[in-house]
Coordinates of C-alpha atoms in Angstrom, one line a residue:
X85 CA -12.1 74.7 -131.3
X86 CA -10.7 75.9 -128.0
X87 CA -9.9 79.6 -128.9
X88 CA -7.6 79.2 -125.8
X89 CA -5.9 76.2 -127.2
X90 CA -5.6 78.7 -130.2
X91 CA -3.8 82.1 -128.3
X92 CA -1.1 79.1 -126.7
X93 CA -0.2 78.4 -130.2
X94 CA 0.3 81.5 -131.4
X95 CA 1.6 82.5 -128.1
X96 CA 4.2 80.1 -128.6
X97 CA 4.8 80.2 -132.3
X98 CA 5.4 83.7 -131.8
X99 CA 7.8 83.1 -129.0
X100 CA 9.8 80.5 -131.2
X101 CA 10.0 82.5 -134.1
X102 CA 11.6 85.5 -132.2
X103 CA 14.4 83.3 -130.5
X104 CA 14.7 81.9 -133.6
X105 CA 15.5 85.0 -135.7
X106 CA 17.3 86.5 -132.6
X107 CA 19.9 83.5 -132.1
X108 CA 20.6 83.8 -136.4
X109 CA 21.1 87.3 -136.3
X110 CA 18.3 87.0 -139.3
X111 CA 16.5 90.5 -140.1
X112 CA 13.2 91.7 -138.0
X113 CA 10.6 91.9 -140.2
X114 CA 7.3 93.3 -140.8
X115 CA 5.0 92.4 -143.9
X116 CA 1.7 94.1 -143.8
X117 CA -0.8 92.6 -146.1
X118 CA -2.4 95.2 -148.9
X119 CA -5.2 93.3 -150.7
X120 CA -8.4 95.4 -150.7
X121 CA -10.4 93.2 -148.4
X122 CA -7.4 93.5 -145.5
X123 CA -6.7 97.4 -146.1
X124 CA -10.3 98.2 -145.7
X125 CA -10.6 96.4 -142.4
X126 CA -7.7 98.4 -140.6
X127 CA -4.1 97.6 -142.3
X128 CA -5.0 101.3 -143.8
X129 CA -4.7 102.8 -140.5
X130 CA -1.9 100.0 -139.3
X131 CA 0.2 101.1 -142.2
X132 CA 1.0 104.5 -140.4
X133 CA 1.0 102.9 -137.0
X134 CA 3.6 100.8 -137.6
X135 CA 6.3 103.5 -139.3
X136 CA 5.3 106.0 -136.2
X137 CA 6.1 103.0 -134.0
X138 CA 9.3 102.2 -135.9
X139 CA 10.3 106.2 -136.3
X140 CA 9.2 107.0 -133.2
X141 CA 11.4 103.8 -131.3
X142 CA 14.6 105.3 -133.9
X143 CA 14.1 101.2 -135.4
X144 CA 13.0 102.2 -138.7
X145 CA 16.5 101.7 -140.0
X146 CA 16.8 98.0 -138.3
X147 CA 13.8 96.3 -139.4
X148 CA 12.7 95.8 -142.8
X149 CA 8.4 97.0 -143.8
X150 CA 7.4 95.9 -146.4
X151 CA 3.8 95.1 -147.9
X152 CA 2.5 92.4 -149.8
X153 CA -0.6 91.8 -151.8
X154 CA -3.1 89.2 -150.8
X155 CA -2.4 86.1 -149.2
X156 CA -5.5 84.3 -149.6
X157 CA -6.7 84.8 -146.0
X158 CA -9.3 88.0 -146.5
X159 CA -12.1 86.3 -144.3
X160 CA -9.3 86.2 -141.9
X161 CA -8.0 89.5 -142.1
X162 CA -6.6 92.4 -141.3
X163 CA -3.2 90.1 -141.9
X164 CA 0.1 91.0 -141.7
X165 CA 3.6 89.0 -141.0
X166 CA 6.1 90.1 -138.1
X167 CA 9.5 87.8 -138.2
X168 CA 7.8 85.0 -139.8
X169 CA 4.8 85.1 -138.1
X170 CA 1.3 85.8 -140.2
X171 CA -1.4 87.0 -137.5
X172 CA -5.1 87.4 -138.3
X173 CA -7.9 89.8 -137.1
X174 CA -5.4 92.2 -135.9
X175 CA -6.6 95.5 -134.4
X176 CA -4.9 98.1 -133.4
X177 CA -4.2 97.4 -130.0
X178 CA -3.1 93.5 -130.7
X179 CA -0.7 95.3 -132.9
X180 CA 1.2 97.4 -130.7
X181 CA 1.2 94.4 -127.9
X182 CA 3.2 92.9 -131.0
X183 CA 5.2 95.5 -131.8
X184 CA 6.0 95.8 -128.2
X185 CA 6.7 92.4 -128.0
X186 CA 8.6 91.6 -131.3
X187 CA 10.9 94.7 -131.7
X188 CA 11.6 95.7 -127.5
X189 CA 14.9 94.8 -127.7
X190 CA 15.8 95.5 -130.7
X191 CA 18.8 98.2 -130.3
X192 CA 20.3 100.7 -132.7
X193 CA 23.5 99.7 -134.0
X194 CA 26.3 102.4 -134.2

């Protein structure tokens, strides 16, 4: 497999799934997978990453973090689901690129 045949899918899945929750008005999302296997590989340390990023940004209150237990994909893992989207082998710095990207615009409502 072309692994950059692979990043253009996910580039685009991930582009598609933003418009698409965006133009529905649908809830952003995170889902951060728990199982033991994904936990010990970094979702541990993602866990607090992710509600600093979401304090820190004032979004905490806009996007709904949540965690799930395993989804089958532990060879795969660290896993975890932003609007839709499952990623695999995320470390920390694919992470924030995808909270960057996923959650940029999102705005606090008053």
């Amino acid at each position: 497999m072309n692994i950059f045949l692979s990043i253009d899918y996910y580039r685009y899945q991930s582009i598609f799934w933003r418009h698409y929750f965006e133009r529905r008005g649908m809830e952003k999302m995170i889902v951060i997978c728990m199982g033991s296997s994904c936990f010990a590989r970094g979702n541990r340390d993602h866990l607090e990453l992710i509600e600093n990023y979401l304090h820190g940004n004032r979004i905490d209150a806009e996007v709904r973090f949540s965690g799930c237990r395993c989804r089958g994909e532990c060879g795969r893992g660290p896993n975890l689901e932003i609007n839709g989207n499952l990623y695999h082998e995320v470390d920390t710095g694919t992470l924030l690129d995808l909270l960057e990207f996923h959650f940029s615009g999102v705005t606090i409502e008053t």
